[in-house]
């Protein structure tokens, strides 16, 4: 199941992203969570039988989950969806999967790796987009109060500590995935974990490698640190699934 979530100002972004998916997989189902879509927008989406729309239920969670700029909703939705579906592809509406690797090929590579002692990609969570900076560059220290790590220096460089985008993630329902999502969701529900003191999205400088850029990536920083703590090397959960780009416009 492909899963995404949008607010009303990302309606056009989702349609463009979905049309690309539909071009490659005409019958692919997509579960879309509405953060605040209008009735008109929802009715428009319902014209396509392969789009299932659910309104995100804020009442189940602390009030600060409603602050979209902290991206807590993404962790919560992943936790909800993995209970229902054994395999999930999370995709932000900004993603443009232009030239996808066939899904059958991806699954074959994952399966083959499980039985190969020399294969280092045995994670049931896979990420696909290079954020072009280290984990350290966007690591607001308050997150370490909740998820301490074994070696800060390793987080500073691209050989093992590269930050990967949380905008496009594959998850299979395994004990490992459930354990990661447990802590990721708890972080989202704890006010100062996914929004540490002094955290902000806009950086003071361009994020690079061994210098803190004065910014934070919220759910992306949380998920990356949990994955890094499990493998100590991002290459264990970083795979190629074809050409993926991103638009930064909202429409």
PDB file of N, CA and C in Angstrom, residues 114-204:
ATOM      1  N   UNK A 114      18.267 -11.374   2.294  1.00  0.00           N
ATOM      2  CA  UNK A 114      18.011 -12.030   3.576  1.00  0.00           C
ATOM      3  C   UNK A 114      18.757 -13.349   3.704  1.00  0.00           C
ATOM      4  N   UNK A 115      18.979 -14.020   2.568  1.00  0.00           N
ATOM      5  CA  UNK A 115      19.660 -15.301   2.613  1.00  0.00           C
ATOM      6  C   UNK A 115      21.127 -15.245   2.250  1.00  0.00           C
ATOM      7  N   UNK A 116      21.668 -14.044   2.095  1.00  0.00           N
ATOM      8  CA  UNK A 116      23.059 -13.862   1.673  1.00  0.00           C
ATOM      9  C   UNK A 116      23.863 -13.282   2.837  1.00  0.00           C
ATOM     10  N   UNK A 117      24.796 -14.056   3.371  1.00  0.00           N
ATOM     11  CA  UNK A 117      25.561 -13.597   4.532  1.00  0.00           C
ATOM     12  C   UNK A 117      26.437 -12.396   4.200  1.00  0.00           C
ATOM     13  N   UNK A 118      26.750 -12.218   2.919  1.00  0.00           N
ATOM     14  CA  UNK A 118      27.620 -11.110   2.518  1.00  0.00           C
ATOM     15  C   UNK A 118      26.845  -9.834   2.197  1.00  0.00           C
ATOM     16  N   UNK A 119      25.525  -9.918   2.169  1.00  0.00           N
ATOM     17  CA  UNK A 119      24.712  -8.744   1.860  1.00  0.00           C
ATOM     18  C   UNK A 119      24.496  -7.933   3.132  1.00  0.00           C
ATOM     19  N   UNK A 120      24.727  -6.635   3.056  1.00  0.00           N
ATOM     20  CA  UNK A 120      24.618  -5.801   4.255  1.00  0.00           C
ATOM     21  C   UNK A 120      23.296  -5.045   4.342  1.00  0.00           C
ATOM     22  N   UNK A 121      22.386  -5.281   3.402  1.00  0.00           N
ATOM     23  CA  UNK A 121      21.110  -4.550   3.400  1.00  0.00           C
ATOM     24  C   UNK A 121      19.986  -5.474   3.867  1.00  0.00           C
ATOM     25  N   UNK A 122      19.971  -5.742   5.157  1.00  0.00           N
ATOM     26  CA  UNK A 122      18.975  -6.656   5.723  1.00  0.00           C
ATOM     27  C   UNK A 122      17.912  -5.929   6.536  1.00  0.00           C
ATOM     28  N   UNK A 123      17.795  -4.635   6.355  1.00  0.00           N
ATOM     29  CA  UNK A 123      16.799  -3.870   7.083  1.00  0.00           C
ATOM     30  C   UNK A 123      15.418  -4.065   6.483  1.00  0.00           C
ATOM     31  N   UNK A 124      14.378  -4.077   7.321  1.00  0.00           N
ATOM     32  CA  UNK A 124      12.998  -4.118   6.830  1.00  0.00           C
ATOM     33  C   UNK A 124      12.425  -2.711   6.666  1.00  0.00           C
ATOM     34  N   UNK A 125      13.258  -1.691   6.913  1.00  0.00           N
ATOM     35  CA  UNK A 125      12.933  -0.304   6.583  1.00  0.00           C
ATOM     36  C   UNK A 125      14.004   0.178   5.614  1.00  0.00           C
ATOM     37  N   UNK A 126      13.589   0.658   4.468  1.00  0.00           N
ATOM     38  CA  UNK A 126      14.534   1.137   3.469  1.00  0.00           C
ATOM     39  C   UNK A 126      14.222   2.582   3.086  1.00  0.00           C
ATOM     40  N   UNK A 127      15.287   3.344   2.854  1.00  0.00           N
ATOM     41  CA  UNK A 127      15.165   4.745   2.471  1.00  0.00           C
ATOM     42  C   UNK A 127      15.929   4.940   1.169  1.00  0.00           C
ATOM     43  N   UNK A 128      15.546   5.956   0.385  1.00  0.00           N
ATOM     44  CA  UNK A 128      15.986   5.991  -1.000  1.00  0.00           C
ATOM     45  C   UNK A 128      16.546   7.325  -1.495  1.00  0.00           C
ATOM     46  N   UNK A 129      16.407   8.373  -0.710  1.00  0.00           N
ATOM     47  CA  UNK A 129      16.780   9.703  -1.195  1.00  0.00           C
ATOM     48  C   UNK A 129      17.852  10.305  -0.300  1.00  0.00           C
ATOM     49  N   UNK A 130      18.946  10.683  -0.894  1.00  0.00           N
ATOM     50  CA  UNK A 130      20.069  11.320  -0.205  1.00  0.00           C
ATOM     51  C   UNK A 130      19.697  12.764   0.121  1.00  0.00           C
ATOM     52  N   UNK A 131      19.768  13.127   1.402  1.00  0.00           N
ATOM     53  CA  UNK A 131      19.453  14.509   1.781  1.00  0.00           C
ATOM     54  C   UNK A 131      20.609  15.473   1.541  1.00  0.00           C
ATOM     55  N   UNK A 132      21.739  14.934   1.108  1.00  0.00           N
ATOM     56  CA  UNK A 132      22.952  15.698   0.751  1.00  0.00           C
ATOM     57  C   UNK A 132      23.618  16.373   1.940  1.00  0.00           C
ATOM     58  N   UNK A 133      23.350  15.892   3.142  1.00  0.00           N
ATOM     59  CA  UNK A 133      24.046  16.417   4.316  1.00  0.00           C
ATOM     60  C   UNK A 133      24.082  15.327   5.389  1.00  0.00           C
ATOM     61  N   UNK A 134      24.878  15.554   6.399  1.00  0.00           N
ATOM     62  CA  UNK A 134      25.013  14.568   7.470  1.00  0.00           C
ATOM     63  C   UNK A 134      23.856  14.654   8.456  1.00  0.00           C
ATOM     64  N   UNK A 135      23.740  13.637   9.282  1.00  0.00           N
ATOM     65  CA  UNK A 135      22.792  13.702  10.393  1.00  0.00           C
ATOM     66  C   UNK A 135      23.183  14.801  11.377  1.00  0.00           C
ATOM     67  N   UNK A 136      24.460  14.938  11.601  1.00  0.00           N
ATOM     68  CA  UNK A 136      24.946  15.910  12.579  1.00  0.00           C
ATOM     69  C   UNK A 136      24.578  17.340  12.190  1.00  0.00           C
ATOM     70  N   UNK A 137      24.576  17.638  10.906  1.00  0.00           N
ATOM     71  CA  UNK A 137      24.344  19.013  10.440  1.00  0.00           C
ATOM     72  C   UNK A 137      22.980  19.544  10.859  1.00  0.00           C
ATOM     73  N   UNK A 138      22.021  18.658  11.097  1.00  0.00           N
ATOM     74  CA  UNK A 138      20.665  19.094  11.463  1.00  0.00           C
ATOM     75  C   UNK A 138      20.221  18.453  12.781  1.00  0.00           C
ATOM     76  N   UNK A 139      21.189  18.118  13.619  1.00  0.00           N
ATOM     77  CA  UNK A 139      20.877  17.432  14.872  1.00  0.00           C
ATOM     78  C   UNK A 139      20.796  18.427  16.026  1.00  0.00           C
ATOM     79  N   UNK A 140      19.592  18.841  16.364  1.00  0.00           N
ATOM     80  CA  UNK A 140      19.394  19.671  17.543  1.00  0.00           C
ATOM     81  C   UNK A 140      19.567  18.787  18.771  1.00  0.00           C
ATOM     82  N   UNK A 141      20.438  19.216  19.696  1.00  0.00           N
ATOM     83  CA  UNK A 141      20.931  18.322  20.738  1.00  0.00           C
ATOM     84  C   UNK A 141      19.846  17.719  21.625  1.00  0.00           C
ATOM     85  N   UNK A 142      18.722  18.380  21.793  1.00  0.00           N
ATOM     86  CA  UNK A 142      17.679  17.856  22.665  1.00  0.00           C
ATOM     87  C   UNK A 142      17.187  16.477  22.278  1.00  0.00           C
ATOM     88  N   UNK A 143      17.310  16.118  20.996  1.00  0.00           N
ATOM     89  CA  UNK A 143      16.889  14.790  20.567  1.00  0.00           C
ATOM     90  C   UNK A 143      17.733  13.705  21.235  1.00  0.00           C
ATOM     91  N   UNK A 144      18.985  14.025  21.542  1.00  0.00           N
ATOM     92  CA  UNK A 144      19.883  13.050  22.162  1.00  0.00           C
ATOM     93  C   UNK A 144      19.485  12.739  23.607  1.00  0.00           C
ATOM     94  N   UNK A 145      18.670  13.591  24.212  1.00  0.00           N
ATOM     95  CA  UNK A 145      18.157  13.286  25.555  1.00  0.00           C
ATOM     96  C   UNK A 145      17.240  12.066  25.518  1.00  0.00           C
ATOM     97  N   UNK A 146      16.619  11.847  24.366  1.00  0.00           N
ATOM     98  CA  UNK A 146      15.695  10.734  24.209  1.00  0.00           C
ATOM     99  C   UNK A 146      16.339   9.552  23.482  1.00  0.00           C
ATOM    100  N   UNK A 147      17.181   9.845  22.498  1.00  0.00           N
ATOM    101  CA  UNK A 147      17.849   8.801  21.722  1.00  0.00           C
ATOM    102  C   UNK A 147      19.357   9.047  21.721  1.00  0.00           C
ATOM    103  N   UNK A 148      20.040   8.735  22.803  1.00  0.00           N
ATOM    104  CA  UNK A 148      21.496   8.901  22.808  1.00  0.00           C
ATOM    105  C   UNK A 148      22.129   8.005  21.751  1.00  0.00           C
ATOM    106  N   UNK A 149      23.274   8.429  21.235  1.00  0.00           N
ATOM    107  CA  UNK A 149      23.912   7.667  20.172  1.00  0.00           C
ATOM    108  C   UNK A 149      25.321   7.279  20.571  1.00  0.00           C
ATOM    109  N   UNK A 150      25.897   6.326  19.863  1.00  0.00           N
ATOM    110  CA  UNK A 150      27.166   5.737  20.302  1.00  0.00           C
ATOM    111  C   UNK A 150      28.381   6.538  19.858  1.00  0.00           C
ATOM    112  N   UNK A 151      28.247   7.345  18.799  1.00  0.00           N
ATOM    113  CA  UNK A 151      29.425   8.033  18.265  1.00  0.00           C
ATOM    114  C   UNK A 151      28.992   9.244  17.461  1.00  0.00           C
ATOM    115  N   UNK A 152      29.079  10.412  18.057  1.00  0.00           N
ATOM    116  CA  UNK A 152      28.677  11.645  17.381  1.00  0.00           C
ATOM    117  C   UNK A 152      29.518  11.886  16.138  1.00  0.00           C
ATOM    118  N   UNK A 153      30.806  11.574  16.200  1.00  0.00           N
ATOM    119  CA  UNK A 153      31.687  11.855  15.063  1.00  0.00           C
ATOM    120  C   UNK A 153      31.242  11.107  13.807  1.00  0.00           C
ATOM    121  N   UNK A 154      30.754   9.881  13.952  1.00  0.00           N
ATOM    122  CA  UNK A 154      30.307   9.119  12.784  1.00  0.00           C
ATOM    123  C   UNK A 154      29.122   9.794  12.106  1.00  0.00           C
ATOM    124  N   UNK A 155      28.333  10.516  12.884  1.00  0.00           N
ATOM    125  CA  UNK A 155      27.172  11.219  12.328  1.00  0.00           C
ATOM    126  C   UNK A 155      27.552  12.419  11.464  1.00  0.00           C
ATOM    127  N   UNK A 156      28.823  12.763  11.443  1.00  0.00           N
ATOM    128  CA  UNK A 156      29.254  13.991  10.768  1.00  0.00           C
ATOM    129  C   UNK A 156      29.656  13.804   9.306  1.00  0.00           C
ATOM    130  N   UNK A 157      29.758  12.560   8.859  1.00  0.00           N
ATOM    131  CA  UNK A 157      30.350  12.341   7.543  1.00  0.00           C
ATOM    132  C   UNK A 157      29.502  11.424   6.675  1.00  0.00           C
ATOM    133  N   UNK A 158      29.704  11.523   5.354  1.00  0.00           N
ATOM    134  CA  UNK A 158      28.815  10.828   4.430  1.00  0.00           C
ATOM    135  C   UNK A 158      29.166   9.368   4.192  1.00  0.00           C
ATOM    136  N   UNK A 159      30.247   8.866   4.773  1.00  0.00           N
ATOM    137  CA  UNK A 159      30.562   7.456   4.560  1.00  0.00           C
ATOM    138  C   UNK A 159      29.628   6.551   5.353  1.00  0.00           C
ATOM    139  N   UNK A 160      29.199   7.007   6.544  1.00  0.00           N
ATOM    140  CA  UNK A 160      28.292   6.210   7.363  1.00  0.00           C
ATOM    141  C   UNK A 160      27.156   7.016   7.978  1.00  0.00           C
ATOM    142  N   UNK A 161      27.326   8.329   8.083  1.00  0.00           N
ATOM    143  CA  UNK A 161      26.365   9.145   8.817  1.00  0.00           C
ATOM    144  C   UNK A 161      25.509  10.057   7.976  1.00  0.00           C
ATOM    145  N   UNK A 162      25.321   9.717   6.700  1.00  0.00           N
ATOM    146  CA  UNK A 162      24.473  10.507   5.808  1.00  0.00           C
ATOM    147  C   UNK A 162      23.030  10.489   6.275  1.00  0.00           C
ATOM    148  N   UNK A 163      22.372  11.663   6.256  1.00  0.00           N
ATOM    149  CA  UNK A 163      20.939  11.675   6.549  1.00  0.00           C
ATOM    150  C   UNK A 163      20.160  11.383   5.278  1.00  0.00           C
ATOM    151  N   UNK A 164      19.176  10.504   5.390  1.00  0.00           N
ATOM    152  CA  UNK A 164      18.334  10.112   4.267  1.00  0.00           C
ATOM    153  C   UNK A 164      16.949  10.724   4.432  1.00  0.00           C
ATOM    154  N   UNK A 165      16.323  11.008   3.319  1.00  0.00           N
ATOM    155  CA  UNK A 165      15.020  11.671   3.349  1.00  0.00           C
ATOM    156  C   UNK A 165      13.938  10.749   3.893  1.00  0.00           C
ATOM    157  N   UNK A 166      13.116  11.296   4.783  1.00  0.00           N
ATOM    158  CA  UNK A 166      11.953  10.562   5.290  1.00  0.00           C
ATOM    159  C   UNK A 166      10.725  10.797   4.409  1.00  0.00           C
ATOM    160  N   UNK A 167      10.922  11.460   3.281  1.00  0.00           N
ATOM    161  CA  UNK A 167       9.822  11.731   2.362  1.00  0.00           C
ATOM    162  C   UNK A 167       9.454  10.511   1.524  1.00  0.00           C
ATOM    163  N   UNK A 168      10.347   9.515   1.506  1.00  0.00           N
ATOM    164  CA  UNK A 168      10.114   8.332   0.681  1.00  0.00           C
ATOM    165  C   UNK A 168      10.742   7.137   1.395  1.00  0.00           C
ATOM    166  N   UNK A 169       9.901   6.279   1.972  1.00  0.00           N
ATOM    167  CA  UNK A 169      10.388   5.201   2.836  1.00  0.00           C
ATOM    168  C   UNK A 169       9.553   3.944   2.600  1.00  0.00           C
ATOM    169  N   UNK A 170      10.230   2.801   2.562  1.00  0.00           N
ATOM    170  CA  UNK A 170       9.549   1.504   2.504  1.00  0.00           C
ATOM    171  C   UNK A 170       9.643   0.833   3.860  1.00  0.00           C
ATOM    172  N   UNK A 171       8.541   0.237   4.312  1.00  0.00           N
ATOM    173  CA  UNK A 171       8.524  -0.466   5.596  1.00  0.00           C
ATOM    174  C   UNK A 171       7.777  -1.782   5.447  1.00  0.00           C
ATOM    175  N   UNK A 172       8.404  -2.851   5.900  1.00  0.00           N
ATOM    176  CA  UNK A 172       7.736  -4.147   5.994  1.00  0.00           C
ATOM    177  C   UNK A 172       7.438  -4.411   7.463  1.00  0.00           C
ATOM    178  N   UNK A 173       6.308  -5.039   7.736  1.00  0.00           N
ATOM    179  CA  UNK A 173       5.911  -5.282   9.117  1.00  0.00           C
ATOM    180  C   UNK A 173       6.718  -6.453   9.695  1.00  0.00           C
ATOM    181  N   UNK A 174       7.804  -6.121  10.370  1.00  0.00           N
ATOM    182  CA  UNK A 174       8.635  -7.099  11.077  1.00  0.00           C
ATOM    183  C   UNK A 174       8.800  -6.606  12.509  1.00  0.00           C
ATOM    184  N   UNK A 175       9.376  -7.442  13.359  1.00  0.00           N
ATOM    185  CA  UNK A 175       9.618  -7.019  14.736  1.00  0.00           C
ATOM    186  C   UNK A 175      10.555  -5.820  14.773  1.00  0.00           C
ATOM    187  N   UNK A 176      11.537  -5.800  13.871  1.00  0.00           N
ATOM    188  CA  UNK A 176      12.457  -4.660  13.833  1.00  0.00           C
ATOM    189  C   UNK A 176      11.708  -3.377  13.479  1.00  0.00           C
ATOM    190  N   UNK A 177      10.877  -3.440  12.442  1.00  0.00           N
ATOM    191  CA  UNK A 177      10.117  -2.253  12.034  1.00  0.00           C
ATOM    192  C   UNK A 177       9.212  -1.776  13.154  1.00  0.00           C
ATOM    193  N   UNK A 178       8.531  -2.691  13.812  1.00  0.00           N
ATOM    194  CA  UNK A 178       7.628  -2.312  14.898  1.00  0.00           C
ATOM    195  C   UNK A 178       8.388  -1.674  16.058  1.00  0.00           C
ATOM    196  N   UNK A 179       9.591  -2.154  16.323  1.00  0.00           N
ATOM    197  CA  UNK A 179      10.396  -1.576  17.398  1.00  0.00           C
ATOM    198  C   UNK A 179      10.833  -0.156  17.047  1.00  0.00           C
ATOM    199  N   UNK A 180      11.281   0.044  15.809  1.00  0.00           N
ATOM    200  CA  UNK A 180      11.669   1.389  15.375  1.00  0.00           C
ATOM    201  C   UNK A 180      10.474   2.335  15.422  1.00  0.00           C
ATOM    202  N   UNK A 181       9.333   1.892  14.908  1.00  0.00           N
ATOM    203  CA  UNK A 181       8.148   2.758  14.880  1.00  0.00           C
ATOM    204  C   UNK A 181       7.607   3.019  16.279  1.00  0.00           C
ATOM    205  N   UNK A 182       7.801   2.072  17.189  1.00  0.00           N
ATOM    206  CA  UNK A 182       7.378   2.313  18.573  1.00  0.00           C
ATOM    207  C   UNK A 182       8.080   3.552  19.127  1.00  0.00           C
ATOM    208  N   UNK A 183       9.397   3.588  18.995  1.00  0.00           N
ATOM    209  CA  UNK A 183      10.156   4.721  19.539  1.00  0.00           C
ATOM    210  C   UNK A 183       9.942   5.994  18.721  1.00  0.00           C
ATOM    211  N   UNK A 184       9.797   5.823  17.413  1.00  0.00           N
ATOM    212  CA  UNK A 184       9.550   6.981  16.536  1.00  0.00           C
ATOM    213  C   UNK A 184       8.207   7.636  16.890  1.00  0.00           C
ATOM    214  N   UNK A 185       7.204   6.803  17.145  1.00  0.00           N
ATOM    215  CA  UNK A 185       5.877   7.319  17.503  1.00  0.00           C
ATOM    216  C   UNK A 185       5.891   7.931  18.898  1.00  0.00           C
ATOM    217  N   UNK A 186       6.552   7.278  19.836  1.00  0.00           N
ATOM    218  CA  UNK A 186       6.659   7.847  21.180  1.00  0.00           C
ATOM    219  C   UNK A 186       7.335   9.213  21.142  1.00  0.00           C
ATOM    220  N   UNK A 187       8.318   9.356  20.270  1.00  0.00           N
ATOM    221  CA  UNK A 187       8.977  10.653  20.117  1.00  0.00           C
ATOM    222  C   UNK A 187       7.980  11.692  19.600  1.00  0.00           C
ATOM    223  N   UNK A 188       7.166  11.288  18.628  1.00  0.00           N
ATOM    224  CA  UNK A 188       6.169  12.216  18.075  1.00  0.00           C
ATOM    225  C   UNK A 188       5.158  12.651  19.130  1.00  0.00           C
ATOM    226  N   UNK A 189       4.862  11.765  20.074  1.00  0.00           N
ATOM    227  CA  UNK A 189       3.861  12.057  21.092  1.00  0.00           C
ATOM    228  C   UNK A 189       4.438  12.737  22.324  1.00  0.00           C
ATOM    229  N   UNK A 190       5.754  12.820  22.396  1.00  0.00           N
ATOM    230  CA  UNK A 190       6.424  13.517  23.491  1.00  0.00           C
ATOM    231  C   UNK A 190       6.799  14.919  23.008  1.00  0.00           C
ATOM    232  N   UNK A 191       6.323  15.933  23.693  1.00  0.00           N
ATOM    233  CA  UNK A 191       6.421  17.307  23.181  1.00  0.00           C
ATOM    234  C   UNK A 191       7.847  17.725  22.847  1.00  0.00           C
ATOM    235  N   UNK A 192       8.809  17.424  23.708  1.00  0.00           N
ATOM    236  CA  UNK A 192      10.161  17.944  23.511  1.00  0.00           C
ATOM    237  C   UNK A 192      11.094  16.957  22.813  1.00  0.00           C
ATOM    238  N   UNK A 193      10.576  15.815  22.402  1.00  0.00           N
ATOM    239  CA  UNK A 193      11.411  14.874  21.655  1.00  0.00           C
ATOM    240  C   UNK A 193      11.447  15.247  20.179  1.00  0.00           C
ATOM    241  N   UNK A 194      10.285  15.334  19.553  1.00  0.00           N
ATOM    242  CA  UNK A 194      10.275  15.687  18.131  1.00  0.00           C
ATOM    243  C   UNK A 194      10.314  17.191  17.899  1.00  0.00           C
ATOM    244  N   UNK A 195      10.275  17.942  18.971  1.00  0.00           N
ATOM    245  CA  UNK A 195      10.471  19.398  18.874  1.00  0.00           C
ATOM    246  C   UNK A 195      11.351  19.845  20.040  1.00  0.00           C
ATOM    247  N   UNK A 196      12.660  19.516  19.983  1.00  0.00           N
ATOM    248  CA  UNK A 196      13.557  19.865  21.088  1.00  0.00           C
ATOM    249  C   UNK A 196      13.657  21.380  21.261  1.00  0.00           C
ATOM    250  N   UNK A 197      14.061  21.853  22.428  1.00  0.00           N
ATOM    251  CA  UNK A 197      14.255  23.293  22.634  1.00  0.00           C
ATOM    252  C   UNK A 197      15.171  23.883  21.563  1.00  0.00           C
ATOM    253  N   UNK A 198      14.759  25.025  21.042  1.00  0.00           N
ATOM    254  CA  UNK A 198      15.504  25.765  20.018  1.00  0.00           C
ATOM    255  C   UNK A 198      15.465  25.119  18.633  1.00  0.00           C
ATOM    256  N   UNK A 199      14.637  24.108  18.442  1.00  0.00           N
ATOM    257  CA  UNK A 199      14.525  23.483  17.126  1.00  0.00           C
ATOM    258  C   UNK A 199      13.806  24.414  16.157  1.00  0.00           C
ATOM    259  N   UNK A 200      14.291  24.447  14.920  1.00  0.00           N
ATOM    260  CA  UNK A 200      13.624  25.217  13.867  1.00  0.00           C
ATOM    261  C   UNK A 200      13.962  24.604  12.516  1.00  0.00           C
ATOM    262  N   UNK A 201      13.042  24.746  11.567  1.00  0.00           N
ATOM    263  CA  UNK A 201      13.213  24.134  10.264  1.00  0.00           C
ATOM    264  C   UNK A 201      14.194  24.911   9.391  1.00  0.00           C
ATOM    265  N   UNK A 202      14.111  26.241   9.442  1.00  0.00           N
ATOM    266  CA  UNK A 202      14.985  27.062   8.599  1.00  0.00           C
ATOM    267  C   UNK A 202      16.401  27.080   9.170  1.00  0.00           C
ATOM    268  N   UNK A 203      17.357  26.791   8.322  1.00  0.00           N
ATOM    269  CA  UNK A 203      18.744  26.680   8.769  1.00  0.00           C
ATOM    270  C   UNK A 203      19.452  28.034   8.781  1.00  0.00           C
ATOM    271  N   UNK A 204      20.430  28.153   9.659  1.00  0.00           N
ATOM    272  CA  UNK A 204      21.271  29.351   9.699  1.00  0.00           C
ATOM    273  C   UNK A 204      22.288  29.344   8.569  1.00  0.00           C
TER     274      UNK A 204
END
